[in-house]
CSV table of C-alpha atoms in Angstrom, one decimal:
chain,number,residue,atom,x,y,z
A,1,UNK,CA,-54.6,-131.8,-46.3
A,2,UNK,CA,-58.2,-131.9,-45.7
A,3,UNK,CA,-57.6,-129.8,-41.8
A,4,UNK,CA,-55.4,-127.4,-44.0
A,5,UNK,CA,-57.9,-127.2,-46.3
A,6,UNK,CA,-61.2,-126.0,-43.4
A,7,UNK,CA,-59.0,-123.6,-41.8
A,8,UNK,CA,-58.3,-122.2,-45.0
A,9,UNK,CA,-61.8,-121.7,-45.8
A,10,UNK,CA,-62.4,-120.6,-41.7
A,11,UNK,CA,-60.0,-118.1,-42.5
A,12,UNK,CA,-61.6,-117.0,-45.5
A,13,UNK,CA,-65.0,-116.5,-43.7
A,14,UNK,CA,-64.0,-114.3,-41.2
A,15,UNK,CA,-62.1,-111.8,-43.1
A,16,UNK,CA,-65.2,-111.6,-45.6
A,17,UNK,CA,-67.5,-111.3,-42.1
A,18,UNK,CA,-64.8,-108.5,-41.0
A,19,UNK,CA,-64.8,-106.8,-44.1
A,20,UNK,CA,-69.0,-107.1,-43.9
A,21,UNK,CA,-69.1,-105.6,-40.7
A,22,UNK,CA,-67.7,-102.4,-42.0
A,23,UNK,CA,-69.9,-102.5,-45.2
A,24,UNK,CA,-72.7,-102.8,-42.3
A,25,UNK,CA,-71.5,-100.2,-40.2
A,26,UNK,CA,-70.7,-97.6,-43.1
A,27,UNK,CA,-74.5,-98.2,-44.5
A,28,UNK,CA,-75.7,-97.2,-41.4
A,29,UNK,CA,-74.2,-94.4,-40.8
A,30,UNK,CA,-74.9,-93.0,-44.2
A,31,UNK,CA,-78.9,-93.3,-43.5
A,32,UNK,CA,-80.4,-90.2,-43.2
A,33,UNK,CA,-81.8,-88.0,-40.2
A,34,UNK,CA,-80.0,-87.2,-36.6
A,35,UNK,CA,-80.4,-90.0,-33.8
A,36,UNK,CA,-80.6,-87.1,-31.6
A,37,UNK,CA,-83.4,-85.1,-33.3
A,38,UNK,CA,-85.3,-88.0,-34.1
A,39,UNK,CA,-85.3,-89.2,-30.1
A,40,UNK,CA,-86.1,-85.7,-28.6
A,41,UNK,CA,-88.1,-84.0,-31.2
A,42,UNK,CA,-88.5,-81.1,-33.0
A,43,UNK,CA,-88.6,-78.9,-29.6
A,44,UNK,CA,-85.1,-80.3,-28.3
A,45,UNK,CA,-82.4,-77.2,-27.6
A,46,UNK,CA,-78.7,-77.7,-28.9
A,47,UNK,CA,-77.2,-78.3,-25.5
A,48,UNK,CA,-79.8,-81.1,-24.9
A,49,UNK,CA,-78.9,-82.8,-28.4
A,50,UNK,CA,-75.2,-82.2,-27.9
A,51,UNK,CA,-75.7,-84.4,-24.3
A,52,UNK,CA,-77.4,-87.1,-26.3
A,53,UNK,CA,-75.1,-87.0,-28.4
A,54,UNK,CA,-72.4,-87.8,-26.4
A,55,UNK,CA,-74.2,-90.2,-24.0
A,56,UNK,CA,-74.6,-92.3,-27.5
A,57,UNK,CA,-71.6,-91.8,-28.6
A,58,UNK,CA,-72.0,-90.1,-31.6
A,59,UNK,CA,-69.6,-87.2,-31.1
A,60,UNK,CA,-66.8,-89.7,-31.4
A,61,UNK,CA,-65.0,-90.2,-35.2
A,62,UNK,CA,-66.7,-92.8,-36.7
A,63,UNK,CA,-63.7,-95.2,-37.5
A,64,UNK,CA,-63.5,-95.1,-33.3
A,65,UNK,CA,-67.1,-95.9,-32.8
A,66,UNK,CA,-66.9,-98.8,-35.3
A,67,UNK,CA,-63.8,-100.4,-33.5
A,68,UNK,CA,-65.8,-99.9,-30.1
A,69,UNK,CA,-68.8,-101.0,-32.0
A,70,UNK,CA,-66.9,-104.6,-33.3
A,71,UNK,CA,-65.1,-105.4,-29.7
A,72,UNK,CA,-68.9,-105.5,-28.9
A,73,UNK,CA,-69.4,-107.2,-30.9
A,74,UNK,CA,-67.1,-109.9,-30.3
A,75,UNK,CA,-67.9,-110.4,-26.8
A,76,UNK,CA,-71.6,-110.7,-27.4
A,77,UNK,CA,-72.7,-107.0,-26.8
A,78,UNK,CA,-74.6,-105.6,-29.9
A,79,UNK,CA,-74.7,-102.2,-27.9
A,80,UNK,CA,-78.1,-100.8,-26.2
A,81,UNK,CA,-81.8,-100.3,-28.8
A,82,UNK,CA,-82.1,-96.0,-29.4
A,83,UNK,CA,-85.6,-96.2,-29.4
A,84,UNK,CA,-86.1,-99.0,-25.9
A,85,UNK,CA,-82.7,-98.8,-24.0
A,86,UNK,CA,-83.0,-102.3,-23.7
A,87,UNK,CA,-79.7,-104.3,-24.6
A,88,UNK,CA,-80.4,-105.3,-28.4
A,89,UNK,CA,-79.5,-109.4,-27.2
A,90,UNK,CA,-82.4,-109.5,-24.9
A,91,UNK,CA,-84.5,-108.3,-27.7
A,92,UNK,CA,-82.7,-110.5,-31.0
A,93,UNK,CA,-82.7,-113.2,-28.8
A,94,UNK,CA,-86.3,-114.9,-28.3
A,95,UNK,CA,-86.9,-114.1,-31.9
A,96,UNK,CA,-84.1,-115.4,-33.4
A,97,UNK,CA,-85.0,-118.5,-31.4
A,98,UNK,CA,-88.1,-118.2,-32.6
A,99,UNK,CA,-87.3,-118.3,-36.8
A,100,UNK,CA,-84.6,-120.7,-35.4
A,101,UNK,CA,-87.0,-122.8,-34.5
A,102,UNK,CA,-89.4,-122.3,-37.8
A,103,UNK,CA,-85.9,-122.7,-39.8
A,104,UNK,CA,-85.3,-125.8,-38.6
A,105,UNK,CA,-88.7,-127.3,-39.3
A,106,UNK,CA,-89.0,-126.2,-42.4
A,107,UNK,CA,-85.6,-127.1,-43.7
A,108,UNK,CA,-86.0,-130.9,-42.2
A,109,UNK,CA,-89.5,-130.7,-44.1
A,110,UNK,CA,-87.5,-129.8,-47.5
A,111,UNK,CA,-85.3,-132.5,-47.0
A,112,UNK,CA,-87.7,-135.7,-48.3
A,113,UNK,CA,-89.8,-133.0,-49.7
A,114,UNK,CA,-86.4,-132.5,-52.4
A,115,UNK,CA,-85.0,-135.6,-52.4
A,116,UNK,CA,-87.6,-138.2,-53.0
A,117,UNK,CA,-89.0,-136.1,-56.2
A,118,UNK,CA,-85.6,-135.8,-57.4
A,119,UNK,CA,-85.1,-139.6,-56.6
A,120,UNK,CA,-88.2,-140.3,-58.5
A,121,UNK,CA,-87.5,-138.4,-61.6
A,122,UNK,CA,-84.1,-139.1,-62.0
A,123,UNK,CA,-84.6,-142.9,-62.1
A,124,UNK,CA,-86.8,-142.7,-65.4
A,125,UNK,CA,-86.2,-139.5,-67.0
A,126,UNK,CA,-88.7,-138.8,-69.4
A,127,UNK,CA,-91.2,-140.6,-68.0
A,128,UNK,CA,-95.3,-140.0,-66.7
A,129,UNK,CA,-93.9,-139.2,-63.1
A,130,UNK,CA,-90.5,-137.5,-64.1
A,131,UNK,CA,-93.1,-134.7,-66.5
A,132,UNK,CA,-95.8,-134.3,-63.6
A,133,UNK,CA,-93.2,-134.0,-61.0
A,134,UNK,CA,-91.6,-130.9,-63.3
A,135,UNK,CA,-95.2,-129.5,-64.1
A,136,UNK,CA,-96.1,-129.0,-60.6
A,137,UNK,CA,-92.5,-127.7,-59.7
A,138,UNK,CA,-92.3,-125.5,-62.2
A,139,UNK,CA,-95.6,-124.0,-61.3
A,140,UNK,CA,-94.6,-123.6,-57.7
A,141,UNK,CA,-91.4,-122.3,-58.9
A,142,UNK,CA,-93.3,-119.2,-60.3
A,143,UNK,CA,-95.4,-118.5,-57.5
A,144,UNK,CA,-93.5,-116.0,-55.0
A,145,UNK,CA,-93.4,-117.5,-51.3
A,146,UNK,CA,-95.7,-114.4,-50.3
A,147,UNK,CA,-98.4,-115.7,-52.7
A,148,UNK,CA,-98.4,-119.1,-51.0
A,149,UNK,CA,-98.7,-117.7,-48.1
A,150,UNK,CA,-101.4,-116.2,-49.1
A,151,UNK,CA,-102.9,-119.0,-50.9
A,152,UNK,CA,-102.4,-121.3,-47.6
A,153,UNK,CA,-104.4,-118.5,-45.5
A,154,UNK,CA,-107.3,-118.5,-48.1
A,155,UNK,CA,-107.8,-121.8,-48.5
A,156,UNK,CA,-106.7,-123.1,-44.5
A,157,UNK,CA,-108.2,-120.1,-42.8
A,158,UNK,CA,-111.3,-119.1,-45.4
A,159,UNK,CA,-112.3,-121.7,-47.1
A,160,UNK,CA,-112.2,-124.5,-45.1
A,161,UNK,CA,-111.3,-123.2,-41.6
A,162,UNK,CA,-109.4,-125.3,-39.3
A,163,UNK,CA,-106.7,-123.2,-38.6
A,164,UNK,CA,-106.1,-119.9,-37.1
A,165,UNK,CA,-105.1,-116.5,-39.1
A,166,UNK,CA,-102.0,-115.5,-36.9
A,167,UNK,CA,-99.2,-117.7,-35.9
A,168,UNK,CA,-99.0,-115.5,-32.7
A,169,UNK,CA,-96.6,-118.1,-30.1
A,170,UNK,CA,-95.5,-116.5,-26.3
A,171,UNK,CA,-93.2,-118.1,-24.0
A,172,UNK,CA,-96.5,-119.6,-22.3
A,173,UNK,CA,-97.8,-121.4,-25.4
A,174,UNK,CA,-98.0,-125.5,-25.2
A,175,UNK,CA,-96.5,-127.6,-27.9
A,176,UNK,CA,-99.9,-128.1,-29.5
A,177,UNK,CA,-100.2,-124.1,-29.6
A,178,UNK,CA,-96.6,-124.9,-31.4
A,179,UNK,CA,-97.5,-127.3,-33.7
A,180,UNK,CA,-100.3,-125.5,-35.1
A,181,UNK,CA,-98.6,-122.1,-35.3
A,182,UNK,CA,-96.0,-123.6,-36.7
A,183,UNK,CA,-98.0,-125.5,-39.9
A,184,UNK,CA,-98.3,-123.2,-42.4
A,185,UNK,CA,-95.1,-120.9,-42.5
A,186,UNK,CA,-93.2,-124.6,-42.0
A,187,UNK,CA,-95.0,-126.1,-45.1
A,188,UNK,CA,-94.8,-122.5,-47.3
A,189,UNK,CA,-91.1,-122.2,-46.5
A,190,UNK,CA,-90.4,-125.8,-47.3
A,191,UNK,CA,-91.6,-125.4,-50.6
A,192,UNK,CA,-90.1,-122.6,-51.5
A,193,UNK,CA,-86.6,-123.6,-50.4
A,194,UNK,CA,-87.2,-127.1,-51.9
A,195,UNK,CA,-88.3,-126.6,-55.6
A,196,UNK,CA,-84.9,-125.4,-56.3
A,197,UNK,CA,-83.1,-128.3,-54.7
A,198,UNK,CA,-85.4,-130.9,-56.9
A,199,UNK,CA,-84.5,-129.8,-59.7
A,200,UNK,CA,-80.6,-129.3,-59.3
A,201,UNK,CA,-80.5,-132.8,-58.1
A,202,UNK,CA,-82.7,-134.1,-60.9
A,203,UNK,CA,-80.5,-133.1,-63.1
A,204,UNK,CA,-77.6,-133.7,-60.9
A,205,UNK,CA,-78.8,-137.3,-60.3
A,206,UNK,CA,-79.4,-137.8,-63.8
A,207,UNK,CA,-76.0,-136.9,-65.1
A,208,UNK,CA,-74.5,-139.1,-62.6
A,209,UNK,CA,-76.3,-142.4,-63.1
A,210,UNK,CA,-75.4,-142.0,-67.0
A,211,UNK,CA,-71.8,-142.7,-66.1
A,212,UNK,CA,-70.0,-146.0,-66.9
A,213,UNK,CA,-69.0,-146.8,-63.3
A,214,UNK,CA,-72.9,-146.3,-62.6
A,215,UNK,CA,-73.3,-148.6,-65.6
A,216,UNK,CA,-71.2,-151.4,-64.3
A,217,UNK,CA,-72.3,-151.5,-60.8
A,218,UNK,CA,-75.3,-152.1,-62.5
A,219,UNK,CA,-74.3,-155.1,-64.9
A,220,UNK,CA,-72.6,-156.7,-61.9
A,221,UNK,CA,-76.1,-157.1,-60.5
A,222,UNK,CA,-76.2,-154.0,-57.7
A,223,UNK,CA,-79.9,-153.3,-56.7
A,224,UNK,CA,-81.2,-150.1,-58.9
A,225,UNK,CA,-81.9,-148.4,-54.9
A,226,UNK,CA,-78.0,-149.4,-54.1
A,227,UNK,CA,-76.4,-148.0,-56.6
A,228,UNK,CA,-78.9,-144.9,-56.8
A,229,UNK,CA,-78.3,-143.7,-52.8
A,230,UNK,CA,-74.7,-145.2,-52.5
A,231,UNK,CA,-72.7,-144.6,-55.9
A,232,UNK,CA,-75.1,-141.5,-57.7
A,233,UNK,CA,-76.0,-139.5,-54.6
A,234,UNK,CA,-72.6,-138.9,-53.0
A,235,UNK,CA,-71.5,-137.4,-56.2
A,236,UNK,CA,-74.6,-135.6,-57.0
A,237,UNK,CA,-74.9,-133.9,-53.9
A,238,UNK,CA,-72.0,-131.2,-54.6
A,239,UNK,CA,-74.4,-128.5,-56.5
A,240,UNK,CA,-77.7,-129.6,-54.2
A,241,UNK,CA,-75.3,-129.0,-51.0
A,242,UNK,CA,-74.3,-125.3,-51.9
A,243,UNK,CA,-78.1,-124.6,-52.8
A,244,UNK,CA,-79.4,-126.4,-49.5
A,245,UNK,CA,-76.5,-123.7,-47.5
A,246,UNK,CA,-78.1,-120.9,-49.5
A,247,UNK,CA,-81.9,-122.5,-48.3
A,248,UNK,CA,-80.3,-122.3,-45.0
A,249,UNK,CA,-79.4,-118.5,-45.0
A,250,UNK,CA,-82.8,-117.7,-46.6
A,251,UNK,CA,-84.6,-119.2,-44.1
A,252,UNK,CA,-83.1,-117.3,-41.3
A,253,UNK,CA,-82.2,-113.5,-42.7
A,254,UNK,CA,-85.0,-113.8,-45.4
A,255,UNK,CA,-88.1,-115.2,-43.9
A,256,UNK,CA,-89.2,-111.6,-43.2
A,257,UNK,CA,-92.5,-111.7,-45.9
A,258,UNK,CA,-93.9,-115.0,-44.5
A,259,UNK,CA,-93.3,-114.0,-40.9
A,260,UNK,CA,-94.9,-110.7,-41.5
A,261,UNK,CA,-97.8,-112.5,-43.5
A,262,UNK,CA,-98.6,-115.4,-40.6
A,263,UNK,CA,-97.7,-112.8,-38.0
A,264,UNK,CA,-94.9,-115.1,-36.7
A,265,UNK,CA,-92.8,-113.4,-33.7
A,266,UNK,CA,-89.8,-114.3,-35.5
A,267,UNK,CA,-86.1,-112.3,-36.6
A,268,UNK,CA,-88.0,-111.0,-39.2
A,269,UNK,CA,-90.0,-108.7,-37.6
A,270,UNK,CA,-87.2,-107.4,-35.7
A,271,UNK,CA,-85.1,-106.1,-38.4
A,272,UNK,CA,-89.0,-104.4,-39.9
A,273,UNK,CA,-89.2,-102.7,-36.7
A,274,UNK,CA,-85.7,-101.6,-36.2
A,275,UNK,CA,-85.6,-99.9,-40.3
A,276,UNK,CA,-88.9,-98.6,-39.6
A,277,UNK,CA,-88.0,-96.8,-36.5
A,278,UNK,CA,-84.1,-96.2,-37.7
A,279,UNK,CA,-82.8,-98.3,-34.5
A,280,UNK,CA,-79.4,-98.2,-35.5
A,281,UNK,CA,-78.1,-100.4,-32.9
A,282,UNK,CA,-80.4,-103.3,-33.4
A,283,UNK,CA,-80.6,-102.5,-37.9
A,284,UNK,CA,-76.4,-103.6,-37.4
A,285,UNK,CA,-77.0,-106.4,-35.0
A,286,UNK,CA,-79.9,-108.1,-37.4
A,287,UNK,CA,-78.0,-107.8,-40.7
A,288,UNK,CA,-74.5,-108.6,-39.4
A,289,UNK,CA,-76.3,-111.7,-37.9
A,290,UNK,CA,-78.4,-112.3,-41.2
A,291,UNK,CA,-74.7,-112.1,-43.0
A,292,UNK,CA,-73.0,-114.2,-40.6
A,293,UNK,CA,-74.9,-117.1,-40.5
A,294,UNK,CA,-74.6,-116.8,-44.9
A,295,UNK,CA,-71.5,-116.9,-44.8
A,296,UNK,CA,-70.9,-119.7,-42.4
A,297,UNK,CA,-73.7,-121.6,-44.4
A,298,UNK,CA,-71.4,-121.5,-47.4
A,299,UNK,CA,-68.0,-122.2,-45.9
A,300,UNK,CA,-70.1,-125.4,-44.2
A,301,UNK,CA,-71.6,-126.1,-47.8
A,302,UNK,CA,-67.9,-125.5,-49.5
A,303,UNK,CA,-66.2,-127.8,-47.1
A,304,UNK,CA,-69.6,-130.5,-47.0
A,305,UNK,CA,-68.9,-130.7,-50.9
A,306,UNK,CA,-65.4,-131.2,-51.5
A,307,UNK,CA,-65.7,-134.2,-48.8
A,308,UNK,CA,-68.9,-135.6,-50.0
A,309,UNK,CA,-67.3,-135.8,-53.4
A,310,UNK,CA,-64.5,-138.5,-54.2
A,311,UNK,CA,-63.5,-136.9,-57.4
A,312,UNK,CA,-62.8,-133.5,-55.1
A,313,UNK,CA,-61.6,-134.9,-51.9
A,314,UNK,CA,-58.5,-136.3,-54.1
A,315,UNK,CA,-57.8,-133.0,-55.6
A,316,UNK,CA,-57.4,-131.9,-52.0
C-alpha cells in the first residue's frame, strides 16, 4: 500500500504543477506593456512591430502559445530571454547551481543547528537551558532574515573586518574564495530556516516523551539518549519534516533578499532582473522552477512523514 500510496501523491504533484503552470503563464501575460514596443522603442513603425511580433510568437492565440510554451517545457527548453536572445537554461543554469549550492549549505548547517536546541530543551522542559534557548529563539524569530544580513555585514565587514562586503563567486574562484563567500548568507539562512524548526520539535519532542510507552522504556532501564533519538524522535519528526520541506523551498525560490544583500550570483538575482526588465521568458522559467521544487518538497515531506511515523504508516 505504501507504492500505491507515493504514486498517489506523485500524481497529485503534477496535476497541481500543471495547473501552476497555467496560473504562471496567465500572470504573465496579463502584465502590462507590449514586448514589441518595449524591445524597439518608441520610434518602431507598425510593420516592424508586427515582424517582432510574429518572430516571438505573440500573434499566435494565447491557449496555443501556452501549449507550445509547456512542450518546452517538458523537454527542457524554457524558450529564448527577450531582452539577451540567449536560451533562458544557459542563463538559470549557473545560478540556480549557484543558490543550489548556498541551499545546501545552509540547510545541512540548520540541521544540528535545530535539532540539538530542540534536543536540549525538550529533555527538561522548564528548565535554565530550556528558557535561554527560547529567549534567544524568540529574539531571532523577530528579526527579519534581511536584518541579519545586515547585522552580519556590520559587525563581520565594519566592525571587526575579516571578511569581504560582496559574496561575488565566478567559475574561476578556488574553494577558499568559496568558503568565505559562502559564510555569511550560509550562517543567516541557517538561522532563519532553523528557529522555526526548534521550536516545532521542542514542542513536538516534548509531547512525545510524556507518553506512557516513552515512560516504560524508561522504567525498564533504556538510556534517557536511547529512548530520546530512537522511540521520541521518529514520532516527533512528522510536523518538523513538513516545516524542514517548506525550509527547503524557501531556501531556493526565496533567498532573493539575502542574495541581493551579500551580492550572491545566485537564482535570486535572476528572477530581479528578469521582473525588472519584463523578460517574459525567463519571469516563467524562474517561478515555475521556484513552484516546482515547492511542490516536490512537500510531496517528499508528505511521503517522509507518513513513513517516519508508526502510528501513520499503519493507517496506510
Amino acid at each position: 500500500m505504501i507504492s500505491k500510496l507515493i504514486v498517489t501523491r506523485i500524481f497529485y504533484a503534477l496535476v497541481t504543477l500543471l495547473l501552476v503552470s497555467a496560473v504562471i503563464f496567465a500572470a504573465v501575460e496579463i502584465l502590462p506593456g507590449d514586448v514589441a514596443s518595449r524591445i524597439l522603442g518608441r520610434s518602431a513603425t507598425e510593420e516592424s512591430l508586427a515582424e517582432l511580433r510574429r518572430q516571438l510568437g505573440y500573434d499566435q492565440p494565447a491557449l496555443v502559445r501556452y501549449f507550445e510554451w509547456l512542450g518546452g517545457v517538458v523537454q527542457g527548453d524554457f524558450g529564448n530571454s527577450i531582452s539577451s536572445q540567449r536560451p533562458v537554461s544557459e542563463i538559470i543554469g549557473p545560478k540556480l547551481l549557484n543558490t543550489a549550492i548556498l541551499a545546501t549549505c545552509a540547510f545541512l548547517l540548520s540541521l544540528p543547528m535545530s535539532l540539538i536546541p530542540a534536543a536540549l530543551q525538550a529533555v527538561k522542559p522548564g528548565s535554565l537551558v530550556d528558557t535561554i534557548i527560547s529567549s534567544v529563539n524568540f529574539v531571532l524569530l523577530s528579526i527579519p532574515d534581511y536584518l541579519l544580513a545586515s547585522i552580519a555585514l556590520i559587525t563581520f565587514v565594519v566592525a571587526f573586518p575579516i571578511l569581504p562586503s560582496t559574496s561575488m563567486v565566478t567559475e574561476n574562484s578556488s574553494f577558499g574564495d568559496w568558503v568565505v563567500a559562502l559564510l555569511m548568507p550560509t550562517v543567516v539562512l541557517a538561522i532563519s530556516v532553523s528557529i522555526y524548526t526548534v521550536r516545532l520539535l521542542r514542542d513536538g519532542l516534548i509531547e512525545v516523551l510524556s507518553q506512557d510507552y516513552v515512560r516504560m522504556a524508561e522504567l525498564k532501564g533504556m538510556p534517557q539518549r536511547i529512548v530520546l533519538w530512537r522511540h521520541a524522535f521518529p514520532n516527533a519528526l512528522g510536523p518538523s519534516i513538513n516545516n524542514m520541506a517548506l525550509n527547503i523551498s524557501y531556501l531556493i525560490g526565496g533567498v532573493i533578499i539575502v542574495e541581493e544583500v551579500f551580492t550572491y550570483p545566485g537564482f535570486g538575482s535572476v528572477m530581479v532582473n528578469a521582473l525588472t526588465t519584463r523578460d517574459a521568458p525567463v519571469v516563467e522559467a524562474t517561478v515555475l522552477i521556484a513552484a516546482a521544487i515547492y511542490i516536490c518538497a512537500n510531496t517528499l515531506a508528505d511521503i517522509g512523514s507518513i513513513l517516519s511515523n508508526p502510528r501513520l504508516r499503519g493507517k496506510h
